Short mmCIF file of N, CA and C in Angstrom, two decimals:
data_model
loop_
_atom_site.label_atom_id
_atom_site.label_comp_id
_atom_site.label_asym_id
_atom_site.label_seq_id
_atom_site.Cartn_x
_atom_site.Cartn_y
_atom_site.Cartn_z
N MET I 109 20.47 -11.66 13.60
CA MET I 109 19.99 -12.97 13.24
C MET I 109 18.51 -13.10 13.60
N GLU I 110 18.10 -12.38 14.63
CA GLU I 110 16.68 -12.38 15.00
C GLU I 110 15.84 -11.79 13.87
N THR I 111 16.34 -10.72 13.25
CA THR I 111 15.65 -10.10 12.12
C THR I 111 15.57 -11.06 10.95
N ARG I 112 16.65 -11.76 10.68
CA ARG I 112 16.68 -12.73 9.58
C ARG I 112 15.68 -13.86 9.83
N LEU I 113 15.57 -14.29 11.10
CA LEU I 113 14.63 -15.34 11.44
C LEU I 113 13.19 -14.88 11.22
N CYS I 114 12.90 -13.64 11.60
CA CYS I 114 11.55 -13.07 11.37
C CYS I 114 11.26 -12.94 9.87
N GLU I 115 12.26 -12.52 9.09
CA GLU I 115 12.08 -12.41 7.64
C GLU I 115 11.81 -13.77 7.00
N ASN I 116 12.52 -14.81 7.48
CA ASN I 116 12.30 -16.16 6.96
C ASN I 116 10.89 -16.65 7.30
N ALA I 117 10.42 -16.34 8.51
CA ALA I 117 9.07 -16.75 8.90
C ALA I 117 8.02 -16.02 8.07
N GLU I 118 8.25 -14.74 7.81
CA GLU I 118 7.30 -13.95 7.02
C GLU I 118 7.25 -14.41 5.57
N ALA I 119 8.41 -14.78 5.01
CA ALA I 119 8.47 -15.22 3.62
C ALA I 119 7.77 -16.55 3.42
N GLY I 120 7.84 -17.45 4.42
CA GLY I 120 7.24 -18.77 4.28
C GLY I 120 5.82 -18.87 4.80
N ARG I 121 5.24 -17.76 5.19
CA ARG I 121 3.91 -17.76 5.79
C ARG I 121 2.83 -18.26 4.82
N THR I 122 2.94 -17.97 3.54
CA THR I 122 1.89 -18.32 2.58
C THR I 122 2.13 -19.66 1.90
N TRP I 123 3.24 -20.33 2.20
CA TRP I 123 3.56 -21.58 1.53
C TRP I 123 2.77 -22.74 2.14
N ALA I 124 2.45 -23.71 1.31
CA ALA I 124 1.76 -24.91 1.78
C ALA I 124 2.80 -25.90 2.29
N VAL I 125 2.53 -26.49 3.46
CA VAL I 125 3.45 -27.44 4.07
C VAL I 125 2.70 -28.75 4.27
N ARG I 126 3.28 -29.84 3.77
CA ARG I 126 2.67 -31.16 3.91
C ARG I 126 3.63 -32.05 4.69
N ARG I 127 3.10 -32.75 5.70
CA ARG I 127 3.92 -33.61 6.55
C ARG I 127 4.02 -34.99 5.91
N SER I 128 5.26 -35.51 5.76
CA SER I 128 5.47 -36.86 5.25
C SER I 128 5.50 -37.86 6.41
N ASN I 129 6.27 -37.54 7.45
CA ASN I 129 6.23 -38.27 8.72
C ASN I 129 6.46 -37.27 9.83
N CYS I 130 6.82 -37.71 11.02
CA CYS I 130 6.89 -36.75 12.14
C CYS I 130 8.01 -35.73 12.02
N THR I 131 9.05 -36.00 11.23
CA THR I 131 10.14 -35.03 11.10
C THR I 131 10.41 -34.57 9.67
N VAL I 132 9.83 -35.21 8.67
CA VAL I 132 10.07 -34.86 7.27
C VAL I 132 8.84 -34.14 6.72
N PHE I 133 9.10 -32.98 6.09
CA PHE I 133 8.03 -32.16 5.53
C PHE I 133 8.33 -31.83 4.08
N GLU I 134 7.26 -31.57 3.33
CA GLU I 134 7.40 -31.10 1.97
C GLU I 134 6.80 -29.70 1.92
N VAL I 135 7.62 -28.74 1.53
CA VAL I 135 7.20 -27.33 1.49
C VAL I 135 7.01 -26.95 0.03
N PHE I 136 5.83 -26.41 -0.28
CA PHE I 136 5.51 -26.02 -1.65
C PHE I 136 5.65 -24.51 -1.78
N ALA I 137 6.81 -24.07 -2.24
CA ALA I 137 7.04 -22.65 -2.54
C ALA I 137 6.79 -22.51 -4.04
N ASP I 138 7.68 -21.89 -4.79
CA ASP I 138 7.58 -21.86 -6.25
C ASP I 138 7.82 -23.27 -6.80
N TYR I 139 8.52 -24.08 -6.02
CA TYR I 139 8.82 -25.46 -6.35
C TYR I 139 8.76 -26.26 -5.05
N SER I 140 8.78 -27.56 -5.14
CA SER I 140 8.68 -28.43 -3.98
C SER I 140 10.05 -28.63 -3.34
N VAL I 141 10.11 -28.49 -2.01
CA VAL I 141 11.35 -28.62 -1.26
C VAL I 141 11.13 -29.59 -0.10
N MET I 142 12.09 -30.50 0.13
CA MET I 142 11.98 -31.44 1.24
C MET I 142 12.80 -30.94 2.43
N VAL I 143 12.18 -30.93 3.62
CA VAL I 143 12.84 -30.49 4.85
C VAL I 143 12.80 -31.63 5.85
N ASP I 144 13.98 -31.99 6.39
CA ASP I 144 14.08 -33.00 7.45
C ASP I 144 14.52 -32.29 8.72
N LEU I 145 13.61 -32.17 9.68
CA LEU I 145 13.91 -31.42 10.91
C LEU I 145 14.84 -32.20 11.84
N GLU I 146 14.76 -33.53 11.82
CA GLU I 146 15.61 -34.33 12.69
C GLU I 146 17.07 -34.25 12.25
N GLN I 147 17.32 -34.32 10.93
CA GLN I 147 18.68 -34.25 10.39
C GLN I 147 19.17 -32.81 10.25
N GLY I 148 18.24 -31.84 10.25
CA GLY I 148 18.61 -30.44 10.04
C GLY I 148 19.00 -30.17 8.61
N THR I 149 18.25 -30.75 7.66
CA THR I 149 18.58 -30.58 6.24
C THR I 149 17.38 -30.05 5.47
N CYS I 150 17.70 -29.36 4.39
CA CYS I 150 16.70 -28.87 3.44
C CYS I 150 17.27 -29.12 2.05
N SER I 151 16.41 -29.43 1.08
CA SER I 151 16.92 -29.73 -0.25
C SER I 151 17.46 -28.49 -0.96
N CYS I 152 17.18 -27.28 -0.46
CA CYS I 152 17.80 -26.08 -1.03
C CYS I 152 19.23 -25.91 -0.52
N ARG I 153 19.62 -26.66 0.51
CA ARG I 153 20.96 -26.73 1.10
C ARG I 153 21.42 -25.48 1.85
N LEU I 154 20.57 -24.47 1.99
CA LEU I 154 20.98 -23.27 2.72
C LEU I 154 21.12 -23.55 4.21
N TRP I 155 20.27 -24.42 4.75
CA TRP I 155 20.32 -24.75 6.17
C TRP I 155 21.61 -25.48 6.50
N GLN I 156 22.09 -26.37 5.60
CA GLN I 156 23.32 -27.10 5.84
C GLN I 156 24.54 -26.20 5.72
N ILE I 157 24.47 -25.17 4.89
CA ILE I 157 25.63 -24.32 4.66
C ILE I 157 25.98 -23.49 5.88
N ASP I 158 25.00 -22.80 6.46
CA ASP I 158 25.35 -21.91 7.57
C ASP I 158 24.73 -22.29 8.91
N GLY I 159 23.99 -23.40 8.97
CA GLY I 159 23.44 -23.84 10.25
C GLY I 159 22.28 -23.00 10.74
N PHE I 160 21.75 -22.16 9.89
CA PHE I 160 20.63 -21.30 10.25
C PHE I 160 19.44 -21.71 9.40
N PRO I 161 18.27 -21.97 10.00
CA PRO I 161 17.12 -22.47 9.22
C PRO I 161 16.74 -21.52 8.08
N CYS I 162 16.60 -22.10 6.89
CA CYS I 162 16.17 -21.32 5.72
C CYS I 162 14.67 -21.09 5.80
N THR I 163 14.12 -20.39 4.82
CA THR I 163 12.69 -20.07 4.83
C THR I 163 11.83 -21.33 4.78
N HIS I 164 12.28 -22.35 4.04
CA HIS I 164 11.53 -23.60 3.95
C HIS I 164 11.50 -24.30 5.30
N ALA I 165 12.66 -24.33 5.98
CA ALA I 165 12.75 -24.99 7.28
C ALA I 165 11.90 -24.26 8.33
N VAL I 166 11.92 -22.94 8.30
CA VAL I 166 11.10 -22.17 9.25
C VAL I 166 9.63 -22.44 9.01
N ALA I 167 9.22 -22.54 7.76
CA ALA I 167 7.82 -22.86 7.45
C ALA I 167 7.45 -24.23 7.99
N ALA I 168 8.33 -25.22 7.86
CA ALA I 168 8.07 -26.56 8.36
C ALA I 168 8.05 -26.59 9.89
N ILE I 169 8.94 -25.85 10.53
CA ILE I 169 8.99 -25.79 12.00
C ILE I 169 7.71 -25.16 12.54
N LEU I 170 7.25 -24.09 11.91
CA LEU I 170 6.03 -23.44 12.36
C LEU I 170 4.81 -24.32 12.11
N ALA I 171 4.83 -25.13 11.02
CA ALA I 171 3.73 -26.05 10.76
C ALA I 171 3.69 -27.15 11.81
N LYS I 172 4.85 -27.56 12.32
CA LYS I 172 4.93 -28.57 13.38
C LYS I 172 4.61 -27.96 14.74
N ARG I 173 4.59 -26.63 14.82
CA ARG I 173 4.32 -25.86 16.03
C ARG I 173 5.42 -26.06 17.08
N ASP I 174 6.65 -26.11 16.60
CA ASP I 174 7.83 -26.16 17.48
C ASP I 174 8.44 -24.77 17.58
N SER I 175 9.37 -24.63 18.50
CA SER I 175 10.10 -23.37 18.64
C SER I 175 11.21 -23.32 17.59
N VAL I 176 11.29 -22.24 16.87
CA VAL I 176 12.30 -22.08 15.83
C VAL I 176 13.69 -22.01 16.45
N TYR I 177 13.80 -21.51 17.66
CA TYR I 177 15.09 -21.33 18.32
C TYR I 177 15.75 -22.67 18.65
N ASP I 178 14.97 -23.74 18.75
CA ASP I 178 15.55 -25.06 19.01
C ASP I 178 16.32 -25.60 17.82
N TYR I 179 16.06 -25.07 16.64
CA TYR I 179 16.69 -25.56 15.41
C TYR I 179 17.83 -24.66 14.92
N VAL I 180 18.11 -23.58 15.63
CA VAL I 180 19.21 -22.68 15.28
C VAL I 180 20.48 -23.22 15.92
N GLU I 181 21.59 -23.21 15.18
CA GLU I 181 22.87 -23.68 15.72
C GLU I 181 23.27 -22.85 16.93
N CYS I 182 24.05 -23.47 17.83
CA CYS I 182 24.40 -22.82 19.09
C CYS I 182 25.25 -21.57 18.90
N TYR I 183 26.06 -21.50 17.84
CA TYR I 183 26.94 -20.34 17.67
C TYR I 183 26.21 -19.08 17.22
N TYR I 184 24.90 -19.16 16.99
CA TYR I 184 24.11 -17.96 16.71
C TYR I 184 23.45 -17.42 17.98
N LYS I 185 23.61 -18.10 19.09
CA LYS I 185 22.96 -17.71 20.33
C LYS I 185 23.88 -16.85 21.18
N THR I 186 23.29 -16.04 22.05
CA THR I 186 24.07 -15.09 22.85
C THR I 186 24.95 -15.80 23.88
N ASP I 187 24.54 -16.96 24.38
CA ASP I 187 25.36 -17.69 25.35
C ASP I 187 26.70 -18.09 24.74
N PHE I 188 26.67 -18.51 23.49
CA PHE I 188 27.89 -18.89 22.78
C PHE I 188 28.79 -17.67 22.58
N PHE I 189 28.19 -16.53 22.25
CA PHE I 189 28.94 -15.29 22.06
C PHE I 189 29.61 -14.87 23.36
N ARG I 190 28.86 -14.93 24.44
CA ARG I 190 29.43 -14.55 25.75
C ARG I 190 30.55 -15.48 26.17
N LYS I 191 30.39 -16.76 25.90
CA LYS I 191 31.41 -17.74 26.26
C LYS I 191 32.69 -17.53 25.43
N ALA I 192 32.56 -17.07 24.20
CA ALA I 192 33.73 -16.83 23.35
C ALA I 192 34.60 -15.71 23.89
N TYR I 193 33.97 -14.69 24.50
CA TYR I 193 34.72 -13.54 25.02
C TYR I 193 34.82 -13.57 26.54
N GLU I 194 34.59 -14.74 27.14
CA GLU I 194 34.64 -14.89 28.58
C GLU I 194 36.06 -14.78 29.12
N SER I 195 37.01 -15.43 28.47
CA SER I 195 38.39 -15.39 28.95
C SER I 195 39.08 -14.13 28.45
N PRO I 196 39.93 -13.53 29.28
CA PRO I 196 40.60 -12.29 28.86
C PRO I 196 41.68 -12.57 27.81
N ILE I 197 41.96 -11.56 27.01
CA ILE I 197 43.02 -11.62 26.01
C ILE I 197 44.14 -10.72 26.50
N PHE I 198 45.28 -11.34 26.80
CA PHE I 198 46.40 -10.59 27.36
C PHE I 198 47.29 -10.01 26.26
N PRO I 199 47.81 -8.79 26.47
CA PRO I 199 48.70 -8.20 25.45
C PRO I 199 50.07 -8.87 25.47
N ILE I 200 50.81 -8.76 24.37
CA ILE I 200 52.17 -9.26 24.28
C ILE I 200 53.07 -8.25 24.97
N LEU I 201 53.86 -8.72 25.96
CA LEU I 201 54.63 -7.81 26.78
C LEU I 201 55.84 -7.22 26.07
N ASP I 202 56.69 -8.04 25.49
CA ASP I 202 57.92 -7.54 24.90
C ASP I 202 57.92 -7.86 23.41
N ILE I 203 57.43 -6.94 22.61
CA ILE I 203 57.33 -7.15 21.16
C ILE I 203 58.69 -7.11 20.48
N GLY I 204 59.70 -6.44 21.09
CA GLY I 204 61.02 -6.31 20.49
C GLY I 204 61.72 -7.64 20.30
N LYS I 205 61.43 -8.64 21.13
CA LYS I 205 62.09 -9.94 21.01
C LYS I 205 61.60 -10.73 19.81
N GLY I 206 60.40 -10.43 19.33
CA GLY I 206 59.82 -11.19 18.24
C GLY I 206 60.16 -10.66 16.87
N LEU I 207 60.96 -9.59 16.76
CA LEU I 207 61.26 -9.01 15.46
C LEU I 207 62.38 -9.78 14.77
N GLY I 208 62.23 -10.00 13.48
CA GLY I 208 63.23 -10.68 12.69
C GLY I 208 64.30 -9.72 12.21
N SER I 209 65.16 -10.19 11.30
CA SER I 209 66.27 -9.37 10.80
C SER I 209 65.79 -8.22 9.93
N ASN I 210 64.64 -8.36 9.25
CA ASN I 210 64.17 -7.29 8.38
C ASN I 210 63.21 -6.34 9.09
N GLY I 211 63.04 -6.49 10.40
CA GLY I 211 62.20 -5.57 11.16
C GLY I 211 60.76 -6.01 11.26
N SER I 212 60.38 -7.08 10.56
CA SER I 212 59.00 -7.56 10.67
C SER I 212 58.93 -8.60 11.77
N ALA I 213 57.75 -8.85 12.28
CA ALA I 213 57.56 -9.82 13.33
C ALA I 213 57.94 -11.21 12.83
N ALA I 214 58.60 -11.99 13.70
CA ALA I 214 59.03 -13.33 13.30
C ALA I 214 57.82 -14.21 13.05
N GLY I 215 57.85 -14.95 11.96
CA GLY I 215 56.75 -15.85 11.65
C GLY I 215 55.61 -15.20 10.90
N VAL I 216 55.67 -13.90 10.65
CA VAL I 216 54.60 -13.21 9.94
C VAL I 216 54.98 -13.12 8.48
N VAL I 217 54.11 -13.61 7.64
CA VAL I 217 54.34 -13.56 6.20
C VAL I 217 53.61 -12.35 5.64
N LEU I 218 54.35 -11.44 5.08
CA LEU I 218 53.78 -10.22 4.52
C LEU I 218 53.32 -10.48 3.09
N PRO I 219 52.30 -9.76 2.63
CA PRO I 219 51.84 -9.96 1.25
C PRO I 219 52.89 -9.49 0.26
N PRO I 220 52.90 -10.04 -0.95
CA PRO I 220 53.89 -9.61 -1.94
C PRO I 220 53.65 -8.18 -2.39
N ILE I 221 54.72 -7.49 -2.74
CA ILE I 221 54.61 -6.12 -3.24
C ILE I 221 54.31 -6.21 -4.73
N THR I 222 53.14 -5.77 -5.09
CA THR I 222 52.74 -5.84 -6.49
C THR I 222 52.34 -4.47 -6.97
N LYS I 223 52.55 -4.22 -8.25
CA LYS I 223 52.14 -2.97 -8.85
C LYS I 223 51.65 -3.28 -10.25
N ARG I 224 50.47 -2.83 -10.57
CA ARG I 224 49.93 -3.06 -11.89
C ARG I 224 50.67 -2.21 -12.91
N PRO I 225 51.01 -2.78 -14.05
CA PRO I 225 51.66 -1.98 -15.08
C PRO I 225 50.67 -0.99 -15.70
N ALA I 226 51.20 0.08 -16.24
CA ALA I 226 50.36 1.10 -16.86
C ALA I 226 49.76 0.57 -18.16
N GLY I 227 48.63 1.10 -18.56
CA GLY I 227 47.98 0.73 -19.81
C GLY I 227 47.13 -0.51 -19.68
N ARG I 228 46.61 -0.95 -20.79
CA ARG I 228 45.78 -2.13 -20.81
C ARG I 228 46.65 -3.37 -20.81
N PRO I 229 46.16 -4.51 -20.28
CA PRO I 229 47.00 -5.71 -20.21
C PRO I 229 47.29 -6.28 -21.60
N PRO I 230 48.43 -6.98 -21.74
CA PRO I 230 48.79 -7.52 -23.05
C PRO I 230 47.88 -8.68 -23.45
N THR I 231 47.78 -8.90 -24.76
CA THR I 231 46.97 -10.00 -25.28
C THR I 231 47.78 -11.27 -25.28
N LYS I 232 47.09 -12.41 -25.33
CA LYS I 232 47.78 -13.69 -25.44
C LYS I 232 48.10 -13.92 -26.90
N ARG I 233 49.34 -14.25 -27.18
CA ARG I 233 49.79 -14.49 -28.55
C ARG I 233 50.12 -15.96 -28.73
N PRO I 234 50.04 -16.46 -29.96
CA PRO I 234 50.48 -17.85 -30.21
C PRO I 234 51.97 -18.01 -29.95
N ALA I 235 52.40 -19.25 -29.76
CA ALA I 235 53.81 -19.53 -29.48
C ALA I 235 54.68 -19.01 -30.60
N GLY I 236 55.80 -18.43 -30.25
CA GLY I 236 56.74 -17.94 -31.24
C GLY I 236 56.61 -16.46 -31.52
N ARG I 237 55.47 -15.85 -31.17
CA ARG I 237 55.29 -14.42 -31.38
C ARG I 237 55.33 -13.70 -30.04
N PRO I 238 56.09 -12.63 -29.93
CA PRO I 238 56.15 -11.91 -28.64
C PRO I 238 54.84 -11.17 -28.37
N PRO I 239 54.45 -11.06 -27.10
CA PRO I 239 53.21 -10.34 -26.78
C PRO I 239 53.39 -8.84 -27.00
N THR I 240 52.29 -8.17 -27.33
CA THR I 240 52.35 -6.72 -27.48
C THR I 240 52.43 -6.10 -26.10
N LYS I 241 52.97 -4.88 -26.03
CA LYS I 241 53.11 -4.23 -24.73
C LYS I 241 51.79 -3.71 -24.21
N ARG I 242 50.89 -3.35 -25.09
CA ARG I 242 49.62 -2.80 -24.67
C ARG I 242 48.57 -3.09 -25.73
N ILE I 243 47.35 -3.39 -25.29
CA ILE I 243 46.26 -3.61 -26.24
C ILE I 243 45.79 -2.26 -26.74
N LYS I 244 45.64 -2.15 -28.02
CA LYS I 244 45.18 -0.89 -28.60
C LYS I 244 43.66 -0.81 -28.49
N VAL I 245 43.16 0.37 -28.20
CA VAL I 245 41.74 0.63 -28.12
C VAL I 245 41.17 0.62 -29.53
N PHE I 246 39.88 0.27 -29.68
CA PHE I 246 39.25 0.23 -30.98
C PHE I 246 39.42 1.58 -31.68
N GLY I 247 39.94 1.59 -32.87
CA GLY I 247 40.14 2.82 -33.63
C GLY I 247 41.50 3.46 -33.40
N GLU I 248 42.29 2.92 -32.46
CA GLU I 248 43.61 3.49 -32.18
C GLU I 248 44.61 2.95 -33.19
N PHE I 249 45.48 3.82 -33.69
CA PHE I 249 46.50 3.38 -34.64
C PHE I 249 47.80 4.11 -34.31
N LYS I 250 48.90 3.60 -34.83
CA LYS I 250 50.20 4.20 -34.60
C LYS I 250 50.40 5.35 -35.58
N ARG I 251 50.71 6.52 -35.05
CA ARG I 251 50.91 7.69 -35.88
C ARG I 251 52.25 7.59 -36.60
N PRO I 252 52.29 7.81 -37.91
CA PRO I 252 53.57 7.72 -38.62
C PRO I 252 54.50 8.87 -38.23
N LEU I 253 55.79 8.60 -38.28
CA LEU I 253 56.78 9.64 -37.98
C LEU I 253 56.75 10.73 -39.04
N LYS I 254 56.98 11.97 -38.61
CA LYS I 254 57.03 13.09 -39.55
C LYS I 254 58.18 14.00 -39.12
N CYS I 255 59.04 14.27 -40.01
CA CYS I 255 60.22 15.09 -39.73
C CYS I 255 59.81 16.54 -39.50
N SER I 256 60.35 17.16 -38.46
CA SER I 256 60.02 18.56 -38.18
C SER I 256 60.89 19.52 -39.01
N ARG I 257 61.95 19.03 -39.65
CA ARG I 257 62.78 19.88 -40.51
C ARG I 257 62.26 19.94 -41.92
N CYS I 258 62.00 18.77 -42.52
CA CYS I 258 61.62 18.76 -43.93
C CYS I 258 60.15 18.40 -44.15
N SER I 259 59.41 18.07 -43.10
CA SER I 259 57.98 17.74 -43.14
C SER I 259 57.67 16.53 -44.02
N VAL I 260 58.59 15.59 -44.12
CA VAL I 260 58.38 14.37 -44.88
C VAL I 260 58.12 13.24 -43.88
N ALA I 261 57.15 12.37 -44.17
CA ALA I 261 56.82 11.25 -43.29
C ALA I 261 57.83 10.13 -43.47
N GLY I 262 58.05 9.34 -42.41
CA GLY I 262 58.92 8.18 -42.51
C GLY I 262 60.20 8.29 -41.69
N HIS I 263 60.58 9.49 -41.28
CA HIS I 263 61.76 9.65 -40.43
C HIS I 263 61.54 10.84 -39.51
N ASN I 264 62.48 11.05 -38.57
CA ASN I 264 62.38 12.19 -37.67
C ASN I 264 63.56 13.14 -37.87
N ARG I 265 63.61 14.20 -37.08
CA ARG I 265 64.62 15.24 -37.23
C ARG I 265 66.04 14.69 -37.02
N LYS I 266 66.17 13.73 -36.10
CA LYS I 266 67.47 13.19 -35.76
C LYS I 266 68.07 12.38 -36.92
N THR I 267 67.23 11.69 -37.65
CA THR I 267 67.71 10.85 -38.76
C THR I 267 67.49 11.51 -40.13
N CYS I 268 67.17 12.79 -40.14
CA CYS I 268 66.89 13.48 -41.40
C CYS I 268 68.19 13.66 -42.21
N LYS I 269 68.13 13.32 -43.51
CA LYS I 269 69.30 13.43 -44.39
C LYS I 269 69.09 14.49 -45.47
N ALA I 270 68.04 15.28 -45.31
CA ALA I 270 67.76 16.32 -46.31
C ALA I 270 68.77 17.45 -46.15
N ILE I 271 69.02 18.15 -47.25
CA ILE I 271 69.96 19.27 -47.24
C ILE I 271 69.27 20.47 -46.60
N ILE I 272 70.00 21.16 -45.74
CA ILE I 272 69.45 22.30 -45.05
C ILE I 272 69.41 23.52 -45.92
#
């Protein structure tokens, strides 16, 4: 996050920043953006999404000559990270008691077993017509049947009625 903060400061270095009042700034990048440092908002909305100052906000903070670290949310700081892993995580002692009838852990929902069918997916057909089993590739056609006994198209060896 430190690298990202430096990149945001470097990107906004050449932008013009105009102060509207003590906490509201207008940053002129490719377009005009409004930054409110007191509310922690920027009109590009990136600052509101992840709580990390965007390039416009960093440019406004540096123009005000404040510390950028004061405007970063607490969960990006190392103290918050250390506090999250401060308490130990104890292992589950007897896993056998938590198993259900099918051998999976009780209360655990497993993902559905899915398998994609072979070939290309079927096309959507109007009501009343059954869908095709597979979409044909451009130029693909169904080969006509040809009998291996009499070499006539239209039937196969099993249904051939020609005299031997």
